[in-house]
Amino acid sequence: MTDNPTQRPTALDLPQVDPLPEETARYFAICEEKLGLVPNVLRAYAFDIEKLDAFTRLYNDLMLGRSGLSKLEREMIAVAVSSVNRCFYCLVAHGQAVRALSGDPALGEHLAMNYRTAPLPPRQRAMLDFAVKMTEASATIEEPDRDALRAHGFTEREIWDIAAVAAFFNMTNRLASATDMRPNPEYHSQNR
Amino acid sequence: MTDNPTQRPTALDLPQVDPLPEETARYFAICEEKLGLVPNVLRAYAFDIEKLDAFTRLYNDLMLGRSGLSKLEREMIAVAVSSVNRCFYCLVAHGQAVRALSGDPALGEHLAMNYRTAPLPPRQRAMLDFAVKMTEASATIEEPDRDALRAHGFTEREIWDIAAVAAFFNMTNRLASATDMRPNPEYHSQNR
Amino acid sequence: MTDNPTQRPTALDLPQVDPLPEETARYFAICEEKLGLVPNVLRAYAFDIEKLDAFTRLYNDLMLGRSGLSKLEREMIAVAVSSVNRCFYCLVAHGQAVRALSGDPALGEHLAMNYRTAPLPPRQRAMLDFAVKMTEASATIEEPDRDALRAHGFTEREIWDIAAVAAFFNMTNRLASATDMRPNPEYHSQNR
Amino acid sequence: MTDNPTQRPTALDLPQVDPLPEETARYFAICEEKLGLVPNVLRAYAFDIEKLDAFTRLYNDLMLGRSGLSKLEREMIAVAVSSVNRCFYCLVAHGQAVRALSGDPALGEHLAMNYRTAPLPPRQRAMLDFAVKMTEASATIEEPDRDALRAHGFTEREIWDIAAVAAFFNMTNRLASATDMRPNPEYHSQNR
Amino acid sequence: MTDNPTQRPTALDLPQVDPLPEETARYFAICEEKLGLVPNVLRAYAFDIEKLDAFTRLYNDLMLGRSGLSKLEREMIAVAVSSVNRCFYCLVAHGQAVRALSGDPALGEHLAMNYRTAPLPPRQRAMLDFAVKMTEASATIEEPDRDALRAHGFTEREIWDIAAVAAFFNMTNRLASATDMRPNPEYHSQNR
Amino acid sequence: MTDNPTQRPTALDLPQVDPLPEETARYFAICEEKLGLVPNVLRAYAFDIEKLDAFTRLYNDLMLGRSGLSKLEREMIAVAVSSVNRCFYCLVAHGQAVRALSGDPALGEHLAMNYRTAPLPPRQRAMLDFAVKMTEASATIEEPDRDALRAHGFTEREIWDIAAVAAFFNMTNRLASATDMRPNPEYHSQNR
């Protein structure tokens, strides 16, 4: 349970494919170069390249692809959802992303601790309310919940994107907690 | 909220790409041929082919790819998780899959209603207990939970697969509920 | 935990009175004739005829007696309540009743899985909202909850009947789960 | 919401049958004579004599009929269940019964407030643990829960009786709360 | 777990300082004189006079000091909060205080069992709604909750006092339950 | 809701006593000198010096007084409890204290996000399990919970201290959330 970066990235004994396929090695090198680290979630998946690729493809479409939601907004959803699920990995990694993208260290803390305390414009608050309701009680979402987003100007595609990002972190939070995935320790001190 | 198959597959107004790319059209045709229908989840995603492809790639790896878990076991996890989340779409679609793969209509009902009532070997019960705990309280999963699976002979890869399938349906349940995704009505009467 | 109809109807070793009193035997014969089976709940109670008679008298008054609620509406309440309580026995038996009385197999599934997804007129939705709130948080029901029913045209007697039926299934759900009562397997395939 | 005894016994406008049938009038007179009052639950049901009779028959079998459980033990279950459900009517009426039958005013308070604080022999504690688990999470009861009762010497019939009484108060608690049933004010000061 | 007054006041073996400092002895003597007993919470703290004094100073300021809330209103908050937390000690001790200060024994019972059933003016109901929400879900309190109090005429200081009293009993309820603090048995029969 | 330090420390309009009494002014000056700031909780209380003094006396006894628990351990309890209650103020202020006292920035994050992920010796884990159970379900604490602490070598006084600190933060968390108390922004970047 220590954050030693030389350790395996989860509690499961699933060694990385060795050697990594060339394309994966290149992808990890790009991560090192751009982020200064290979996110442990990628190292965790690297025991099976098909699984790694399926995960990164979905991740990259959702978090980096075209969307009416800004990248920061998508990271805000990630943190608010991960806070409800108390996922240590995702709170550390995506909390850092919120701090970096917003330039506002306190915002990352608000969202990780209690998103209701964050000073947000009503549109973003509505977005997070929807994401959190999806996390806590998805079976109770009905048309008025979607209409509340429409009333703030969100388009049908943007509502899909809010739902898809919130849903995605309900997946990764659970996979991370179920496997005791450990975040790269570098995140803790970044953008404070 | 009616189950009219000519209607759009969710509450969002996101029309399918028209015409569908050739590869997608071929994939849908294969679904029609093998299942007698195109699952509405695919039609729901077909407003954006990149999103559709990312979803199907992950889905196919998890549910149809190589695994120490049988296809039936993966569908059993899908239904037990969807029952906790009360996702109508997934309970209908994957309940049918459990009935079809097991040849045991009652098993689908047990899992959709209360998996604890299902007559299961202890190994499968442990698998579902883990998946349900991930769904209800993932932040409380710790090493003893993983050890309980190991004690039933699950390998590290199989524990990953249990976790990954359970996590995946926590994503799709929420996306389906958030968008009011409607299952193809054909499922209801199949394999009863 | 298997559904073998020759087995005892619950996990408790409480053999049926043998021979059954004439009136009970006649009642069971009528069930066989009309339903094609003796519901296991009756067989479960048949270890004590006074208890059986008290139960059936209350049951018959509530579910078959005169009421402003149709028999289908009373069965709809039964299923929605049993869904919250995840009672396998009642979901199977009364889910079949909803399918039979409504002629709409999907309706039984909606109510068993998540009543909020069912396409219902607002009056019936309000009826089920009240029944579900009674099930989940009865101590929070107050005059505005009753007024919501009145606003949909329910009379004072009908409000009593909604409350009485919802309350009754909160009893039988718990007795069934506490004793592992097993539904007659015939229900599964009927009216699909 | 005041406790004026001249008021109707619930929030519903359902006047008592007038005049009462002779048998009912006699039953109410016996209550007056033996208890000094007609319990409001009977007055509440008296708008429909068939319903009143069905209720009292079940009540009398469960709470006053032959059982391996003493009358006090059945009342203890009633109060512990009603405490979980926070039913004002049942806590007041059956709390008084516990005080009267036990001669121990503090016991009624322990059970109404938090049964875990009551000084009880392990057998009665196990009985209440089962009744409370039935109330809070009946779908999770399985064979080990019944075996825990057997280990304390409860017979199969007594387990049925524990389950039946606990289930019954889950019904009456909800009917009382749903209709705002008000207890006779005399209970408050009795057996203190 | 019996209520023997000669026993120690909690489950912890923490004997009272012996002899008590003069000021403490005088304070306990005043309690005896005015209340007929030394509240066990004071005896429980008397193993450390600095802790006892810090507790009583805070208690006396909150419950007996100047405030726009009457002493009865502060005790009403105490009981409503303690009911949510099911704290036996505080329900017994402060339930008696509500009975004594209000002259209305039923009011103490309403608040201890389910405050929603109490016949209260809207202002006091709003006060208790706020206190109960603080107890159950403090992280969800936002400006509209405070505005609801302002709308009933509560001043900023009074809102602070409601919050401070509700918060205080969330402390003492937990300390009492964690240490199995037992109320003085005299409370049970007083003011009935 | 912004963190402007010139703003008032809560959402309530309760101006600080002006001028502050000499002793209070001296206390605030010491805070400035030692911490570089006056904690906003003290500024929040400073509308009433009697309340401020009662609070600080209790706080100082619990958090800074003699105890078998180290100051770090008491701060760890503060953060674990505040995490359950999602109190932004206390998580920010006491998370900083954990970072400062432990010299381990990650530890503060583990405790604020999900204490179960923190690499802790079993004795400290047991301490936090008790504090969290007190926070989530204090009414269910019984002798085995206290015995679990004794088994790790905690004395009766230390069990009291664990309980008293956990209880205290259940008070302050609620007072802070109820008044929207805002932490001094300096905390965010300290000891990262």
Short mmCIF file of C-alpha atoms in Angstrom, two decimals, chain A:
data_model
loop_
_atom_site.label_atom_id
_atom_site.label_comp_id
_atom_site.label_asym_id
_atom_site.label_seq_id
_atom_site.Cartn_x
_atom_site.Cartn_y
_atom_site.Cartn_z
CA MET A 1 0.00 0.00 0.00
CA THR A 2 3.04 2.31 -0.13
CA ASP A 3 3.47 4.60 -3.11
CA ASN A 4 6.82 3.19 -4.23
CA PRO A 5 6.89 3.76 -8.01
CA THR A 6 9.02 0.66 -8.57
CA GLN A 7 6.21 -1.49 -7.23
CA ARG A 8 3.49 -3.00 -9.33
CA PRO A 9 0.64 -0.58 -9.96
CA THR A 10 -2.14 -2.66 -8.33
CA ALA A 11 -2.57 -5.37 -5.72
CA LEU A 12 -2.86 -7.98 -8.48
CA ASP A 13 0.21 -9.85 -9.67
CA LEU A 14 -0.18 -9.13 -13.38
CA PRO A 15 3.22 -8.32 -14.88
CA GLN A 16 3.47 -6.01 -17.86
CA VAL A 17 3.92 -7.64 -21.26
CA ASP A 18 7.69 -7.78 -21.80
CA PRO A 19 8.84 -6.41 -24.12
CA LEU A 20 6.03 -3.99 -24.81
CA PRO A 21 4.88 -3.85 -28.44
CA GLU A 22 6.52 -1.03 -30.30
CA GLU A 23 3.38 1.10 -30.51
CA THR A 24 2.75 0.77 -26.77
CA ALA A 25 6.36 1.57 -25.95
CA ARG A 26 6.08 4.67 -28.09
CA TYR A 27 2.84 5.69 -26.35
CA PHE A 28 4.44 5.27 -22.93
CA ALA A 29 7.45 7.31 -24.09
CA ILE A 30 5.15 10.12 -25.15
CA CYS A 31 3.49 10.04 -21.71
CA GLU A 32 6.90 10.28 -20.04
CA GLU A 33 7.80 13.20 -22.23
CA LYS A 34 4.57 15.14 -21.90
CA LEU A 35 3.57 14.28 -18.33
CA GLY A 36 6.87 13.28 -16.79
CA LEU A 37 5.40 9.87 -15.95
CA VAL A 38 3.47 6.93 -17.33
CA PRO A 39 0.13 6.97 -15.52
CA ASN A 40 -0.14 3.84 -13.41
CA VAL A 41 -3.52 3.02 -14.90
CA LEU A 42 -1.74 2.39 -18.21
CA ARG A 43 0.93 0.29 -16.51
CA ALA A 44 -1.84 -1.64 -14.76
CA TYR A 45 -3.54 -2.48 -18.05
CA ALA A 46 -0.24 -3.35 -19.80
CA PHE A 47 -0.49 -7.04 -18.87
CA ASP A 48 -2.80 -7.35 -21.90
CA ILE A 49 -2.30 -4.99 -24.82
CA GLU A 50 -5.77 -5.53 -26.27
CA LYS A 51 -7.31 -4.43 -22.97
CA LEU A 52 -4.91 -1.49 -22.73
CA ASP A 53 -5.75 -0.33 -26.23
CA ALA A 54 -9.51 -0.67 -25.74
CA PHE A 55 -9.28 1.34 -22.54
CA THR A 56 -7.09 4.12 -23.97
CA ARG A 57 -9.23 4.43 -27.06
CA LEU A 58 -12.34 4.99 -24.99
CA TYR A 59 -10.49 7.25 -22.55
CA ASN A 60 -9.00 9.41 -25.27
CA ASP A 61 -12.30 9.80 -27.09
CA LEU A 62 -14.10 10.83 -23.91
CA MET A 63 -11.52 13.03 -22.25
CA LEU A 64 -9.52 14.42 -25.16
CA GLY A 65 -11.86 14.16 -28.17
CA ARG A 66 -14.08 16.85 -29.60
CA SER A 67 -16.89 17.86 -27.26
CA GLY A 68 -18.95 20.87 -26.29
CA LEU A 69 -17.51 20.30 -22.81
CA SER A 70 -14.06 21.73 -22.21
CA LYS A 71 -11.30 19.39 -21.09
CA LEU A 72 -11.44 21.05 -17.68
CA GLU A 73 -15.17 20.40 -17.43
CA ARG A 74 -14.64 16.74 -18.21
CA GLU A 75 -11.95 16.55 -15.52
CA MET A 76 -14.31 18.31 -13.09
CA ILE A 77 -16.87 15.59 -13.69
CA ALA A 78 -14.16 12.98 -13.17
CA VAL A 79 -13.25 14.40 -9.77
CA ALA A 80 -16.80 14.97 -8.55
CA VAL A 81 -17.75 11.39 -9.45
CA SER A 82 -14.57 9.98 -7.92
CA SER A 83 -15.27 11.88 -4.73
CA VAL A 84 -18.63 10.18 -4.31
CA ASN A 85 -16.98 6.81 -4.93
CA ARG A 86 -13.95 7.74 -2.76
CA CYS A 87 -11.53 6.41 -5.38
CA PHE A 88 -8.03 7.31 -4.21
CA TYR A 89 -6.40 6.72 -7.60
CA CYS A 90 -8.78 8.90 -9.60
CA LEU A 91 -9.00 11.67 -7.01
CA VAL A 92 -5.23 12.02 -6.98
CA ALA A 93 -4.72 11.79 -10.73
CA HIS A 94 -7.71 13.83 -11.89
CA GLY A 95 -7.52 16.26 -8.97
CA GLN A 96 -4.09 17.15 -10.34
CA ALA A 97 -5.61 17.56 -13.81
CA VAL A 98 -8.21 19.98 -12.49
CA ARG A 99 -5.51 22.00 -10.72
CA ALA A 100 -3.39 22.06 -13.87
CA LEU A 101 -6.15 22.91 -16.34
CA SER A 102 -7.87 25.47 -14.14
CA GLY A 103 -4.81 27.08 -12.61
CA ASP A 104 -6.88 27.08 -9.42
CA PRO A 105 -5.52 24.66 -6.81
CA ALA A 106 -8.48 25.27 -4.49
CA LEU A 107 -10.91 24.13 -7.17
CA GLY A 108 -9.37 20.68 -7.22
CA GLU A 109 -9.76 20.49 -3.45
CA HIS A 110 -13.39 21.65 -3.51
CA LEU A 111 -14.31 19.00 -6.06
CA ALA A 112 -12.40 16.21 -4.35
CA MET A 113 -13.90 17.01 -0.95
CA ASN A 114 -17.41 18.32 -1.52
CA TYR A 115 -18.30 19.76 -4.90
CA ARG A 116 -21.21 21.71 -3.39
CA THR A 117 -18.72 24.07 -1.73
CA ALA A 118 -17.03 25.03 -5.02
CA PRO A 119 -17.72 28.52 -6.36
CA LEU A 120 -19.12 27.55 -9.76
CA PRO A 121 -21.33 29.15 -12.39
CA PRO A 122 -24.83 27.59 -12.33
CA ARG A 123 -24.23 25.79 -15.63
CA GLN A 124 -21.26 23.88 -14.27
CA ARG A 125 -23.05 23.23 -11.02
CA ALA A 126 -25.97 21.70 -12.93
CA MET A 127 -23.50 19.56 -14.88
CA LEU A 128 -21.97 18.22 -11.68
CA ASP A 129 -25.36 17.73 -10.01
CA PHE A 130 -26.33 15.48 -12.91
CA ALA A 131 -23.05 13.56 -12.79
CA VAL A 132 -23.33 13.05 -9.04
CA LYS A 133 -26.96 11.93 -9.25
CA MET A 134 -25.92 9.43 -11.91
CA THR A 135 -23.29 8.17 -9.49
CA GLU A 136 -25.47 7.93 -6.41
CA ALA A 137 -28.89 7.01 -7.79
CA SER A 138 -28.84 6.51 -11.54
CA ALA A 139 -32.13 4.60 -11.51
CA THR A 140 -33.95 7.74 -10.39
CA ILE A 141 -32.86 9.91 -13.31
CA GLU A 142 -35.78 10.95 -15.47
CA GLU A 143 -36.67 13.52 -18.10
CA PRO A 144 -36.75 16.48 -15.66
CA ASP A 145 -33.09 15.81 -14.86
CA ARG A 146 -32.20 16.02 -18.54
CA ASP A 147 -34.40 19.08 -18.93
CA ALA A 148 -32.48 20.78 -16.13
CA LEU A 149 -29.35 20.45 -18.28
CA ARG A 150 -31.16 21.66 -21.38
CA ALA A 151 -32.32 24.70 -19.42
CA HIS A 152 -28.66 25.61 -18.90
CA GLY A 153 -28.05 25.42 -22.64
CA PHE A 154 -26.49 22.00 -22.85
CA THR A 155 -27.14 20.35 -26.24
CA GLU A 156 -28.21 16.74 -26.69
CA ARG A 157 -24.62 15.80 -27.57
CA GLU A 158 -23.29 17.59 -24.51
CA ILE A 159 -25.80 15.79 -22.30
CA TRP A 160 -24.55 12.53 -23.78
CA ASP A 161 -20.98 13.62 -23.06
CA ILE A 162 -21.74 14.54 -19.45
CA ALA A 163 -23.44 11.17 -19.01
CA ALA A 164 -20.67 9.28 -20.78
CA VAL A 165 -17.87 10.86 -18.75
CA ALA A 166 -19.70 10.40 -15.45
CA ALA A 167 -20.45 6.80 -16.38
CA PHE A 168 -16.86 6.16 -17.40
CA PHE A 169 -15.48 7.25 -14.03
CA ASN A 170 -18.00 5.05 -12.29
CA MET A 171 -16.25 2.26 -14.18
CA THR A 172 -12.66 3.30 -13.57
CA ASN A 173 -13.27 4.22 -9.92
CA ARG A 174 -14.53 0.71 -9.31
CA LEU A 175 -11.78 -1.02 -11.26
CA ALA A 176 -9.16 1.06 -9.42
CA SER A 177 -10.63 0.38 -5.98
CA ALA A 178 -11.20 -3.30 -6.72
CA THR A 179 -7.55 -3.74 -7.67
CA ASP A 180 -6.06 -1.22 -5.20
CA MET A 181 -4.58 0.79 -8.04
CA ARG A 182 -1.99 3.28 -6.75
CA PRO A 183 -1.54 6.70 -8.30
CA ASN A 184 1.89 7.92 -9.38
CA PRO A 185 3.23 9.81 -6.35
CA GLU A 186 4.31 12.74 -8.50
CA TYR A 187 0.73 13.98 -8.72
CA HIS A 188 0.54 14.91 -5.04
CA SER A 189 2.81 17.95 -5.22
CA GLN A 190 1.98 19.17 -8.72
CA ASN A 191 0.08 22.44 -9.31
CA ARG A 192 -0.36 23.24 -5.63
#
